[in-house]
């Protein structure tokens, strides 16, 4: 099983789509600006190429690592040492992969594990930083909620989209 780089890239880019909706003034944007102290003037003076470029890079990192959490077949492959060792693995490995090689490779399954990663990893990281920064509960819920939704979508995309042969 190879990494589907196209799925990783599309999953990373999905965070921009979610962000455009999530941080829209008609959704959470106005509250987020108030909670962060962001103003229209500050926003206009920003280097948007740098901000969006780094945001895509970070989302790519998240999409890349999340696939190992949502695609369970990476576990058995790691147990034999990776693709270089498939030929020397015991016959039970080949039998296992023949039986379960595509098990739980659905959007729904990936979304479930992505949701759990967002809820139990991203939210606590954001929340911990926010507590030390003396940010509000609204700030934590807005930003944490964004990453819960993003991880859910990322997990679904990378899990359901098989590598083209």
Coordinates of C-alpha atoms in Angstrom, one line a residue:
X1 CA 0.0 0.0 0.0
X2 CA 1.4 3.3 -1.1
X3 CA 0.7 6.8 0.1
X4 CA -1.9 8.6 -2.0
X5 CA -0.2 12.0 -2.4
X6 CA -3.1 13.4 -4.3
X7 CA -5.5 12.6 -1.4
X8 CA -3.1 14.2 1.1
X9 CA -2.9 17.3 -1.0
X10 CA -6.7 17.5 -1.5
X11 CA -7.2 16.9 2.2
X12 CA -4.8 19.7 3.0
X13 CA -6.6 22.1 0.7
X14 CA -9.9 21.2 2.2
X15 CA -8.9 23.1 5.3
X16 CA -8.9 26.3 3.3
X17 CA -12.5 25.6 2.1
X18 CA -13.6 24.9 5.7
X19 CA -11.7 28.0 6.9
X20 CA -13.4 30.3 4.3
X21 CA -16.7 29.1 5.7
X22 CA -15.9 28.8 9.4
X23 CA -14.2 32.1 9.7
X24 CA -16.7 34.0 7.5
X25 CA -18.2 36.9 9.4
X26 CA -21.6 35.3 9.0
X27 CA -20.4 32.2 10.8
X28 CA -17.7 32.6 13.5
X29 CA -15.5 35.3 11.8
X30 CA -16.8 38.3 13.7
X31 CA -16.6 36.5 17.1
X32 CA -13.2 35.2 16.3
X33 CA -11.9 38.6 15.4
X34 CA -13.2 40.0 18.6
X35 CA -11.7 37.2 20.7
X36 CA -8.3 37.5 19.0
X37 CA -8.2 41.3 18.9
X38 CA -8.0 41.2 15.1
X39 CA -9.1 44.3 13.2
X40 CA -9.8 44.9 9.6
X41 CA -6.7 47.2 9.5
X42 CA -4.4 44.4 11.0
X43 CA -5.9 41.9 8.5
X44 CA -5.2 44.1 5.5
X45 CA -1.6 44.6 6.5
X46 CA -0.8 40.9 6.6
X47 CA 1.4 39.0 4.1
X48 CA -1.4 36.7 2.9
X49 CA 0.9 34.7 0.6
X50 CA 3.0 33.8 3.7
X51 CA 0.0 33.1 5.8
X52 CA -1.9 30.9 3.3
X53 CA 1.4 29.3 2.2
X54 CA 2.3 28.2 5.7
X55 CA -1.3 27.2 6.5
X56 CA -1.3 24.9 3.5
X57 CA 2.1 23.5 4.5
X58 CA 0.9 22.8 8.1
X59 CA -2.4 21.3 6.8
X60 CA -0.3 19.1 4.5
X61 CA 1.7 17.9 7.6
X62 CA -1.6 17.1 9.4
X63 CA -3.0 15.3 6.3
X64 CA 0.1 13.3 5.9
X65 CA 0.3 12.0 9.5
X66 CA -3.5 11.6 9.9
X67 CA -3.6 8.9 7.2
X68 CA -1.5 6.6 9.5
X69 CA -4.1 7.1 12.2
X70 CA -7.1 6.4 10.0
X71 CA -5.8 3.7 7.7
X72 CA -5.3 0.6 9.8
X73 CA -3.5 -1.3 7.2
X74 CA -0.4 0.8 7.9
X75 CA -0.1 -1.0 11.3
X76 CA 0.5 -4.5 9.9
X77 CA 2.8 -3.1 7.3
X78 CA 4.8 -1.4 9.9
X79 CA 5.0 -4.7 11.9
X80 CA 6.9 -6.4 9.1
X81 CA 9.2 -3.4 8.5
X82 CA 7.5 -1.6 5.6
X83 CA 7.3 -2.3 1.9
X84 CA 10.9 -3.3 1.6
X85 CA 10.2 -6.4 3.7
X86 CA 6.9 -7.6 2.3
X87 CA 8.5 -10.3 0.3
X88 CA 10.3 -11.7 3.3
X89 CA 7.3 -11.4 5.7
X90 CA 5.7 -14.6 7.0
X91 CA 2.9 -16.0 4.9
X92 CA 0.4 -14.9 7.5
X93 CA 1.1 -11.3 6.6
X94 CA 0.1 -11.9 2.9
X95 CA -3.0 -13.8 4.1
X96 CA -4.0 -11.1 6.5
X97 CA -3.6 -8.4 3.8
X98 CA -5.5 -10.5 1.3
X99 CA -8.4 -10.8 3.8
X100 CA -8.3 -7.3 5.3
X101 CA -6.3 -5.1 2.9
X102 CA -9.2 -2.9 2.1
X103 CA -11.2 -3.3 5.3
X104 CA -12.5 0.0 6.9
X105 CA -11.3 2.1 3.9
X106 CA -14.3 4.3 3.8
X107 CA -14.9 8.0 4.2
X108 CA -17.1 7.3 7.2
X109 CA -14.4 5.3 9.0
X110 CA -11.7 7.8 8.3
X111 CA -14.0 10.7 9.4
X112 CA -14.7 8.9 12.7
X113 CA -11.0 8.6 13.4
X114 CA -10.3 12.1 12.1
X115 CA -13.0 13.4 14.5
X116 CA -11.4 11.6 17.4
X117 CA -7.9 13.1 16.5
X118 CA -9.5 16.5 16.3
X119 CA -11.3 16.1 19.6
X120 CA -8.7 14.4 21.6
X121 CA -5.5 15.9 20.1
X122 CA -6.1 19.2 18.3
X123 CA -8.6 20.6 20.7
X124 CA -6.4 19.9 23.8
X125 CA -3.3 21.4 22.1
X126 CA -5.2 24.6 21.1
X127 CA -6.9 24.7 24.5
X128 CA -3.7 24.4 26.4
X129 CA -2.0 27.1 24.5
X130 CA -5.1 29.3 24.8
X131 CA -5.2 28.9 28.6
X132 CA -1.6 30.1 28.9
X133 CA -2.4 32.9 26.5
X134 CA -5.4 33.8 28.7
X135 CA -7.8 33.4 25.8
X136 CA -11.5 32.9 26.2
X137 CA -13.6 29.7 26.0
X138 CA -15.1 31.1 22.8
X139 CA -11.6 31.3 21.3
X140 CA -10.9 27.7 22.3
X141 CA -14.2 26.4 20.9
X142 CA -14.0 28.4 17.7
X143 CA -10.5 27.3 16.8
X144 CA -10.8 23.8 18.3
X145 CA -14.1 23.3 16.5
X146 CA -12.5 24.3 13.3
X147 CA -9.7 21.7 13.7
X148 CA -12.2 19.0 14.7
X149 CA -14.2 19.6 11.5
X150 CA -11.0 19.8 9.4
X151 CA -9.5 16.6 10.9
X152 CA -12.9 14.8 10.4
X153 CA -12.8 15.8 6.7
X154 CA -9.1 15.1 6.3
X155 CA -9.5 11.6 7.8
X156 CA -12.4 10.8 5.5
X157 CA -10.6 11.9 2.4
X158 CA -7.3 10.1 3.1
X159 CA -9.0 6.9 4.2
X160 CA -11.5 6.6 1.4
X161 CA -9.4 7.6 -1.5
X162 CA -7.3 4.6 -2.6
X163 CA -4.0 4.9 -4.5
X164 CA -4.6 4.7 -8.3
X165 CA -2.8 1.6 -9.7

